[in-house]
Short mmCIF file of C-alpha atoms and ligand atoms in Angstrom, two decimals:
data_model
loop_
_atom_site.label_atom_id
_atom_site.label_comp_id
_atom_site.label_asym_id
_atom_site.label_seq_id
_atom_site.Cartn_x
_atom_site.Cartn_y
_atom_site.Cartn_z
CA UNK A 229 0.00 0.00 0.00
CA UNK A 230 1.30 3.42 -0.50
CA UNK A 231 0.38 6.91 0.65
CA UNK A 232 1.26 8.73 3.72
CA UNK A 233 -0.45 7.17 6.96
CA UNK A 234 -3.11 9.53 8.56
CA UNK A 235 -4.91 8.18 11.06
CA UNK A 236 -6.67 9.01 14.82
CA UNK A 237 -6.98 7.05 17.42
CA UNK A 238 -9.00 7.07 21.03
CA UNK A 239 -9.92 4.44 23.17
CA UNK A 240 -10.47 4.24 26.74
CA UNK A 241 -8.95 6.38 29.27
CA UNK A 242 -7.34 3.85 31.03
CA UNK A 243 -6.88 -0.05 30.34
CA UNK A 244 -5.95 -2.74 32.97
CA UNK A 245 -5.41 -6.07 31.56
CA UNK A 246 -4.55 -9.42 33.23
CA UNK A 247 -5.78 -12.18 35.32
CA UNK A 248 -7.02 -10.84 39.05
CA UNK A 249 -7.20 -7.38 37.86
CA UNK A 250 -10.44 -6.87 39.08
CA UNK A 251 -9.20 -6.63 41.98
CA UNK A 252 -7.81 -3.04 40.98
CA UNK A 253 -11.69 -2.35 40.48
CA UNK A 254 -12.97 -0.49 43.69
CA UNK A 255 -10.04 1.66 44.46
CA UNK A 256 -10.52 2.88 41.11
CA UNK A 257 -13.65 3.67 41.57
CA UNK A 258 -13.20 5.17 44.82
CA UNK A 259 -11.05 7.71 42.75
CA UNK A 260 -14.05 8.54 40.46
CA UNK A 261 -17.51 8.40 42.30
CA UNK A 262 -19.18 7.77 45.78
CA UNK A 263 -21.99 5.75 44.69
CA UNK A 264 -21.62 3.13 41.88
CA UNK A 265 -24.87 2.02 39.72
CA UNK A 266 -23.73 -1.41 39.15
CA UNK A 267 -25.12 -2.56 36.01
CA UNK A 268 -24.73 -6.56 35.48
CA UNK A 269 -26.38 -9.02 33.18
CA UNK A 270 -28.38 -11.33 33.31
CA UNK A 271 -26.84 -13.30 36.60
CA UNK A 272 -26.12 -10.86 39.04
CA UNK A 273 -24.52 -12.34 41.60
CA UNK A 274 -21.68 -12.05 39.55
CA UNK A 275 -21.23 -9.10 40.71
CA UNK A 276 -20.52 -10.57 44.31
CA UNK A 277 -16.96 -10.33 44.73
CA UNK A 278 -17.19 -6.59 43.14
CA UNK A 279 -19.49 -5.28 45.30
CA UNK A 280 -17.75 -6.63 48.48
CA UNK A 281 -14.89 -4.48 47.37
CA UNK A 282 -16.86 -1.33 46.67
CA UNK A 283 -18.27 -1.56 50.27
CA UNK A 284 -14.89 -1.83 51.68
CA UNK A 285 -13.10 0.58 49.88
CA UNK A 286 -16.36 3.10 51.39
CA UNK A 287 -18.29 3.26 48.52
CA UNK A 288 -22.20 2.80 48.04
CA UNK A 289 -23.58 0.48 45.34
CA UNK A 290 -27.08 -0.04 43.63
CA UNK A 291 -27.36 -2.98 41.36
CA UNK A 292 -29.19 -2.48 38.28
CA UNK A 293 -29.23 -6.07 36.27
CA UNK A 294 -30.23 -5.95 32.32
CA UNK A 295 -31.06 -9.48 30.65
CA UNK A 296 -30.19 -9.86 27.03
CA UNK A 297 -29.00 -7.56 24.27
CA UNK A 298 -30.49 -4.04 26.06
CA UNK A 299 -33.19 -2.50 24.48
CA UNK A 300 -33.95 1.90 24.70
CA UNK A 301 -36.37 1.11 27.24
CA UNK A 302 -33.71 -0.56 29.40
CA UNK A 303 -31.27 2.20 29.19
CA UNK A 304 -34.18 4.09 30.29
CA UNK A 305 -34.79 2.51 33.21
CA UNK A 306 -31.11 2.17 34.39
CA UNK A 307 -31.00 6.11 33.85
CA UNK A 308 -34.20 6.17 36.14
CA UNK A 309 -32.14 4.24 39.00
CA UNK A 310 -29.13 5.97 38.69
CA UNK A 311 -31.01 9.08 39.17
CA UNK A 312 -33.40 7.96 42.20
CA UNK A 313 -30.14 6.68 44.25
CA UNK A 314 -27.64 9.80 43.35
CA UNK A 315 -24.96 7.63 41.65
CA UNK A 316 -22.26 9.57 40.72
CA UNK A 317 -20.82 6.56 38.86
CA UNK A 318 -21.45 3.85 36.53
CA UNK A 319 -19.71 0.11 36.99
CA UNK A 320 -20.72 -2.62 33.98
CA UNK A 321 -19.68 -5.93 34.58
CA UNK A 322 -20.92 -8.41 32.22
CA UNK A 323 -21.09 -9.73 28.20
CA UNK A 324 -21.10 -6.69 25.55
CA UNK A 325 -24.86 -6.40 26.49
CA UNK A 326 -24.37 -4.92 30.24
CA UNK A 327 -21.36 -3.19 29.19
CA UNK A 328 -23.16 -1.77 26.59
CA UNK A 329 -26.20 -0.68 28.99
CA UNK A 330 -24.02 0.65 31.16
CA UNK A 331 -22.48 2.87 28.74
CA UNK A 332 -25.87 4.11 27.75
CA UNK A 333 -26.77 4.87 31.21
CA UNK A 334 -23.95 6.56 31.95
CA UNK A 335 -24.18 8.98 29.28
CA UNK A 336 -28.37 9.39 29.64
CA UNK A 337 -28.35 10.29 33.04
CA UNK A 338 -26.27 13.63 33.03
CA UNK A 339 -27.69 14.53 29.36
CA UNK A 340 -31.60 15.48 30.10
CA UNK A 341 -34.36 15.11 27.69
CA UNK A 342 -35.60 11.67 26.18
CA UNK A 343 -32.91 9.23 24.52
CA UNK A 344 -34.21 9.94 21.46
CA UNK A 345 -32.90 13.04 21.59
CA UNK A 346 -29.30 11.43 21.07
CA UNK A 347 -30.18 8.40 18.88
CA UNK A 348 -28.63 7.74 15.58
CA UNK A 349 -30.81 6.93 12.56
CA UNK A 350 -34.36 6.77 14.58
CA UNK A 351 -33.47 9.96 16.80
CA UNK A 352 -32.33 13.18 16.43
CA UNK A 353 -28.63 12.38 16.53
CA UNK A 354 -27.86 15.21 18.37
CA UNK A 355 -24.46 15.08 20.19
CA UNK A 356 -24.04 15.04 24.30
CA UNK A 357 -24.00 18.08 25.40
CA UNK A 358 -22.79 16.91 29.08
CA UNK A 359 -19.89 14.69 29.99
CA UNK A 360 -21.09 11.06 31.43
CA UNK A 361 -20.73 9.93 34.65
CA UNK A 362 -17.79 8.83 34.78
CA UNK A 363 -17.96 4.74 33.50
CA UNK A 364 -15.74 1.33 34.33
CA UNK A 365 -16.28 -1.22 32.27
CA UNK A 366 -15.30 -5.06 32.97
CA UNK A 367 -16.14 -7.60 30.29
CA UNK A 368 -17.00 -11.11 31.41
CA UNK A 369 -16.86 -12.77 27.92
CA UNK A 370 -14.14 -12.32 25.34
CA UNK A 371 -16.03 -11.29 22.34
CA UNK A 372 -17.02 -7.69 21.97
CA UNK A 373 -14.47 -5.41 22.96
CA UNK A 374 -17.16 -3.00 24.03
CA UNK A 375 -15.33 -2.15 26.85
CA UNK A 376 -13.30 0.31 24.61
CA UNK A 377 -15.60 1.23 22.04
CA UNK A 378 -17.24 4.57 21.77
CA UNK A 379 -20.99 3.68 21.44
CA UNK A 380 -23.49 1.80 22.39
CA UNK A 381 -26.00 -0.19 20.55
CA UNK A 382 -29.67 -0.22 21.53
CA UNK A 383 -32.73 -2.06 19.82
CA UNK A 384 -35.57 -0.77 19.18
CA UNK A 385 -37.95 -4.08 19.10
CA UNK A 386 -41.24 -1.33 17.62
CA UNK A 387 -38.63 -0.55 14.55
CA UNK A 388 -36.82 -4.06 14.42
CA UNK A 389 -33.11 -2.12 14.37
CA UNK A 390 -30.67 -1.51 16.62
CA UNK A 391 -29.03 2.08 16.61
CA UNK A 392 -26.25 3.51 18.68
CA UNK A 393 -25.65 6.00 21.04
CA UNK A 394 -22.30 7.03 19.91
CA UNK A 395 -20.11 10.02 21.30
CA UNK A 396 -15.98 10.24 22.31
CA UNK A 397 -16.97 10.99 25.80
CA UNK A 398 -18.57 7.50 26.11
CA UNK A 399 -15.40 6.24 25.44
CA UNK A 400 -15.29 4.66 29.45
CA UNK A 401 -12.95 5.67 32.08
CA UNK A 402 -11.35 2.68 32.63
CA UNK A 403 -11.70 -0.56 31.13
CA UNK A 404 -10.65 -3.35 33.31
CA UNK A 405 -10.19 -7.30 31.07
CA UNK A 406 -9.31 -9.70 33.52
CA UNK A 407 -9.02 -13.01 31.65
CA UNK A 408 -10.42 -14.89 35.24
CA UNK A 409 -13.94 -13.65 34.56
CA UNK A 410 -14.20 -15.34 31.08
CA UNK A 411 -13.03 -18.99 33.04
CA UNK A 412 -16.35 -20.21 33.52
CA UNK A 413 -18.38 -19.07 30.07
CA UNK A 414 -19.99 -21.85 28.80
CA UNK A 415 -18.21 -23.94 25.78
CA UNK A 416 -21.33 -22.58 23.04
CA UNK A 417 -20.82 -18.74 24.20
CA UNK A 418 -17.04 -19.33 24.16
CA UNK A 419 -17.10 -20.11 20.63
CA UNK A 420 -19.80 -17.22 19.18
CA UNK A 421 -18.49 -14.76 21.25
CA UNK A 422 -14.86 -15.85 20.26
CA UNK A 423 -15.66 -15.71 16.36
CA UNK A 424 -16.60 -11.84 16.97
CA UNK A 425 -13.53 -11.20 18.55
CA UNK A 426 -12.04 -13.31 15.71
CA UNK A 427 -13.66 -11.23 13.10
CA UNK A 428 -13.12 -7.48 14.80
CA UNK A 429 -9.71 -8.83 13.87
CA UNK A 430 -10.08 -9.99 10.38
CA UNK A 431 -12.49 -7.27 9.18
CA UNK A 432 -10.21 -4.05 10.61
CA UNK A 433 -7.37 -5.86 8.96
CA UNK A 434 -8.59 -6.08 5.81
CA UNK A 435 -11.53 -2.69 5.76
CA UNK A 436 -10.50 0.26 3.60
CA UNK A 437 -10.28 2.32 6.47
CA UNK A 438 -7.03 -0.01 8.03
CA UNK A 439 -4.34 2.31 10.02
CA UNK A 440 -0.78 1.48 10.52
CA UNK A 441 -2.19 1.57 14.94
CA UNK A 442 -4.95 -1.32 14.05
CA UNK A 443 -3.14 -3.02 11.93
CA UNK A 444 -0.42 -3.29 14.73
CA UNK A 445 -3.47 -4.64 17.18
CA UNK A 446 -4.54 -7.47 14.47
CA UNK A 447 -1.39 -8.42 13.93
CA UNK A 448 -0.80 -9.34 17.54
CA UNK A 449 -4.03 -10.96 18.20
CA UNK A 450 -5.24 -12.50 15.23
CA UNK A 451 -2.42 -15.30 15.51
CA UNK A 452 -3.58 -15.71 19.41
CA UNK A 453 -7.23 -16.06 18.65
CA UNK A 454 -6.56 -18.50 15.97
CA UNK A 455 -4.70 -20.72 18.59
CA UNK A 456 -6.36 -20.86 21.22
CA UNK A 457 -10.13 -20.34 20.12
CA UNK A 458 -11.05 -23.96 19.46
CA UNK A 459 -9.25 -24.92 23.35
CA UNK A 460 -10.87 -22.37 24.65
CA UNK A 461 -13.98 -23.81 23.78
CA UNK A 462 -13.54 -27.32 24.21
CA UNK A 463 -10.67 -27.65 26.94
CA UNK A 464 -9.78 -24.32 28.46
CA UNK A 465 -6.84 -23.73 30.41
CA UNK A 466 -5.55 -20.00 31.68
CA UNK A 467 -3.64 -19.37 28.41
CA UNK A 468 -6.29 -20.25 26.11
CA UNK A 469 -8.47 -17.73 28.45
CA UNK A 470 -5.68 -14.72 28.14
CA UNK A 471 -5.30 -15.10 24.72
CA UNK A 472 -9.31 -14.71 24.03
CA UNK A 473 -9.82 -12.09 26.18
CA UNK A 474 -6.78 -10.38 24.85
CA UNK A 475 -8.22 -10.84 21.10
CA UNK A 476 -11.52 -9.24 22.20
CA UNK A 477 -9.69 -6.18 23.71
CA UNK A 478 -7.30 -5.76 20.43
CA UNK A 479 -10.90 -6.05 18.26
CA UNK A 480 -12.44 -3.31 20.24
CA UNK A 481 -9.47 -1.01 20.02
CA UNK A 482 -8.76 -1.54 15.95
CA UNK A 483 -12.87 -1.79 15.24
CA UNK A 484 -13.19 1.42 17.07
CA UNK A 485 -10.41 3.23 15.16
CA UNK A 486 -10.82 1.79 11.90
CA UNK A 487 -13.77 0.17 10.87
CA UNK A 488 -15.54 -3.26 10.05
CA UNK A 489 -17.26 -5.14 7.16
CA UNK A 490 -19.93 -6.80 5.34
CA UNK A 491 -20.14 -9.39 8.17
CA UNK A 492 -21.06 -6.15 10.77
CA UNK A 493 -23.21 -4.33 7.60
CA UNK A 494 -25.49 -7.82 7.97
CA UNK A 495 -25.21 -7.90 11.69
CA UNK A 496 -26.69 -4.58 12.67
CA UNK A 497 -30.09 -5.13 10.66
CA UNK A 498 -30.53 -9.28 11.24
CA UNK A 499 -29.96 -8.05 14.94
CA UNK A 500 -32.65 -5.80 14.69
CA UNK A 501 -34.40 -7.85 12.69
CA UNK A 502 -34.32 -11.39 14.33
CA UNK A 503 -33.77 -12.80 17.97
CA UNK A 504 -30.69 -13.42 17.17
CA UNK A 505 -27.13 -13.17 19.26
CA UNK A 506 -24.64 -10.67 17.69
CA UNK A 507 -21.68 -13.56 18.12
CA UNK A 508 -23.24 -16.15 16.64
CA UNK A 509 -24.71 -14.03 13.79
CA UNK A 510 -21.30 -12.74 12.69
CA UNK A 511 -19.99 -16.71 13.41
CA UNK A 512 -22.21 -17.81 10.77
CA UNK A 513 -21.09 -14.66 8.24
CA UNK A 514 -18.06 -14.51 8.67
CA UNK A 515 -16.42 -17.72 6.38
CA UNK A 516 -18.54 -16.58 3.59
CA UNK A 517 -18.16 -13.23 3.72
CA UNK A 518 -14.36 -13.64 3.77
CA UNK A 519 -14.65 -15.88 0.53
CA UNK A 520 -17.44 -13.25 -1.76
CA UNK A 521 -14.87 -10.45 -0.68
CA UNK A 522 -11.76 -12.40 -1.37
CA UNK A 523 -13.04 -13.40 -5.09
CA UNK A 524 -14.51 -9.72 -5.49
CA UNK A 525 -11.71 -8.26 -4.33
CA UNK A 526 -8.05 -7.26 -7.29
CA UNK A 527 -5.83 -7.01 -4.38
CA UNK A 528 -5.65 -9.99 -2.38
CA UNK A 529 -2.47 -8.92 0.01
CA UNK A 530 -4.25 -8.65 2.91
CA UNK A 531 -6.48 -12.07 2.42
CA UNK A 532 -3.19 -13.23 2.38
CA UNK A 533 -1.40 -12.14 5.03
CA UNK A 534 -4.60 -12.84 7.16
CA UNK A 535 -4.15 -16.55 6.17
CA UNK A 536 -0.62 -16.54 7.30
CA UNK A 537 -1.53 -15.17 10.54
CA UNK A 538 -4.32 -17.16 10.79
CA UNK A 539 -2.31 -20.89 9.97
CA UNK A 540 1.12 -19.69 10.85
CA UNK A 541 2.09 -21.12 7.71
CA UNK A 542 4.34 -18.54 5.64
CA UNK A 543 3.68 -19.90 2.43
CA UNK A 544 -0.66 -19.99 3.21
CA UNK A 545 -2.56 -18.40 0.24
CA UNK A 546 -5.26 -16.31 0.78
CA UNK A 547 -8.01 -19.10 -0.09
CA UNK A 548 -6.32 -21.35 2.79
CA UNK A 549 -7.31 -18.39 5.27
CA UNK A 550 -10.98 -18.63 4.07
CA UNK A 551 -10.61 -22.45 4.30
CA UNK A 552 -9.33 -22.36 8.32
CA UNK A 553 -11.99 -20.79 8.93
CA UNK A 554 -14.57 -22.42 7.70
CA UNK A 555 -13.09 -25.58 9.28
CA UNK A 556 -13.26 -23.58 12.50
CA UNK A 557 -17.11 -22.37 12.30
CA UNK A 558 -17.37 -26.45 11.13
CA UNK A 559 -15.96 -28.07 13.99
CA UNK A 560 -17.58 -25.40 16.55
CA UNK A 561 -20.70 -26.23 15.50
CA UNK A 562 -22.07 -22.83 14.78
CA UNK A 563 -25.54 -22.88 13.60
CA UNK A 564 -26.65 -21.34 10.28
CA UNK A 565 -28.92 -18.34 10.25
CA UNK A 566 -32.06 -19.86 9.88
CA UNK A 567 -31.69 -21.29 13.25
CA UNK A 568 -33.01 -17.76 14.04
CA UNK A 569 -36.15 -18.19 11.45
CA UNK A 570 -34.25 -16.20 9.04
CA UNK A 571 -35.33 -17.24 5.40
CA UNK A 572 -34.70 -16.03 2.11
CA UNK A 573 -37.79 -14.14 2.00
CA UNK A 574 -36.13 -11.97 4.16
CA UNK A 575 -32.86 -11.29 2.21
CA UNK A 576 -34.10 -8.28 -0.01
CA UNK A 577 -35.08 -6.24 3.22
CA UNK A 578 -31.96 -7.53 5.30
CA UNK A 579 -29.80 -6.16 2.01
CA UNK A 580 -31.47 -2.47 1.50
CA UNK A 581 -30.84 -2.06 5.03
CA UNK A 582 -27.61 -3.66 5.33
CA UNK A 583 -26.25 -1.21 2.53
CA UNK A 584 -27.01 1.78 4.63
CA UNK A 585 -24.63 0.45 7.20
CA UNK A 586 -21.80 2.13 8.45
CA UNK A 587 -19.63 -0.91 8.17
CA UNK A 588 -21.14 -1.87 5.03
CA UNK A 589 -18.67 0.94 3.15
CA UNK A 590 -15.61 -0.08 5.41
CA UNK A 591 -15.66 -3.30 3.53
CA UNK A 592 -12.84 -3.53 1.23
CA UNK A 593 -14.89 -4.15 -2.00
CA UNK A 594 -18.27 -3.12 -2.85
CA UNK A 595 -20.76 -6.13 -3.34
CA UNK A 596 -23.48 -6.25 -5.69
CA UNK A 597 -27.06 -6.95 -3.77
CA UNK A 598 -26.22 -10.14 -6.55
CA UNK A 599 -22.67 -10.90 -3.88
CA UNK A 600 -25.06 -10.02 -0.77
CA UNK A 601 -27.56 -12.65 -1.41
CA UNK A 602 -24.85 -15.63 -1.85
CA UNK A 603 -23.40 -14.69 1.39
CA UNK A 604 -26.80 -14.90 2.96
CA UNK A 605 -27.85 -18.11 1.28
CA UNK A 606 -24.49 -19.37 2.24
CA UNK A 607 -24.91 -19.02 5.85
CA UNK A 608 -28.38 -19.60 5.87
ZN1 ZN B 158 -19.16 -7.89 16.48
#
């Protein structure tokens, strides 16, 4: 590639990574905030060990739980409880969906008005105008990387999409991965969540909008994800753990400063769409998405340098990158897309909306709605 390198890149304050980190959670917070909303998901007592240490560093804690992917009407209420109990301070700890939440809340409940005031594509859009409460995130899966991302996503079941609530100041104050928290996710989550962390590698790496900073995150990671994924899921050990929660992290902090793909441009509107998981939707994309770009695509250097990180094999060709993969998604068992009742009835509306997608014109060729509907029918 030539050209001079111009590129920005923010990401969370402050990022503390390693096993028994959280530990390093509640004198943190005592540093930002008196009272902690403590926003968890689904299984709350999670949160145990956390809140223990909140109480004896001095602080107050209200626990706010949010089950599944949060919807406007749960940021709503979180911003409602926040208010009611004077927290000065937001803690997530959970999958991308708390984390997510909590980012939401944290920005909604110093910004007045309704949060469709601030919604993209449904809302008005408009920006913040007040900083959030100050917000510590700490994933407990190894998937999203939401913890240093800049937005987050809400659905809207009335309008079947999801849109964001997306500003630099919700870019949290500290972001705490602690590969410990991941040691007990279940082998099925394991593996979807692990193929989005596996492809917030692959698609920065290979997006139009690629900086020399990402590329330097996918490089690292994308070789750790590929070696440990498949252990993680079916015999995990500490090292398979790190490496996981280490490839989420790196996919949050190159997705965030560079941009995705056609395998995110289909997520956002089947998510909206469908009851359907953001991990395992992008598992079931992502193989054939890498294949329609790679054969659309005149410049295949990247396909194939993402094969060689992918195999470790020097000499691997671009197709052998799409191959391991597939193999992967194969042996992981990941469902196709009609697990979720989606059916080819549905592909013309899933492809006018996916076009409009942000991450839709990061991917590195264009596809024709022809391209679109193979990839769909593909993963169906
Ligand atoms: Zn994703």
């Amino acid at each position: 590639m030539s050209g001079k390198a111009s590129y920005e890149f923010a990401t969370a304050t402050r990022i503390l990574f390693g096993a028994g980190k959280l530990t390093e959670a509640a004198p943190a917070a005592a540093t930002l905030g008196k009272h902690a909303l403590v926003v968890t998901g689904s299984n709350p007592t999670r949160a145990k060990k956390l809140l223990e240490s909140l109480k004896a560093e001095g602080l107050k804690s209200t626990v706010h739980s949010v089950t599944g992917e949060p919807k406007i009407v749960d940021a709503q209420a979180g911003t409602e409880c926040a208010r009611q109990n004077e927290c000065d301070l937001v803690i997530a700890l959970g999958g991308g969906s708390a984390i997510d939440a909590g980012k939401a809340i944290a920005a909604l409940c110093t910004n007045p008005g309704d949060p469709l005031d601030y919604l993209e594509v449904i809302g008005k859009g408009q920006p913040l105008t007040q900083s959030p409460a100050p917000f510590i995130a700490i994933p407990t899966t190894a998937g999203t990387g939401a913890e240093v991302t800049r937005n987050a996503v809400l659905a809207s079941p009335e309008d079947r999409v999801k849109v964001s609530l997306r500003h630099p100041l919700m870019l949290p104050k500290l972001a705490i991965v602690d590969p410990q928290l991941t040691y007990e996710l279940p082998p099925q989550l394991t593996a979807t969540t692990g193929l989005d962390a596996l492809t917030q590698l692959i698609e920065p790496f290979t997006c139009k909008r690629a900086n020399p900073m990402t590329d330097a995150l996918c490089r690292e990671a994308i070789p750790r994800a590929a070696r440990s994924l498949q252990g993680a899921c079916q015999n995990p050990n500490p090292a398979t753990r790190e490496d996981m929660a280490l490839a989420s992290l790196h996919g949050g902090l190159a997705l965030a400063n560079s941009g995705l793909g056609a395998v995110h441009g289909f997520a956002a509107p089947i998510g909206g769409m469908f009851e359907a998981p953001h991990g395992a939707i992008c598992a079931a994309l992502l193989p054939h998405v890498m294949e329609t770009n790679l054969k659309a695509s005149t410049d295949r250097n990247r396909y194939t340098e993402t094969a060689r990180l992918l195999t470790g094999n020097p000499n691997a060709t671009a197709k052998n990158g799409v191959d391991w993969v597939k193999d992967l998604v194969h042996t992981l068992k990941i469902p196709g897309l009609s697990t979720y009742a989606i059916a080819e009835k549905d592909f013309p509306n899933i492809i006018e909306k996916a076009h409009t997608a942000s991450s839709m014109k990061a991917n590195p060729v264009n596809l024709s709605d022809d391209q679109l509907t193979g990839i769909l029918q593909a993963a169906l």
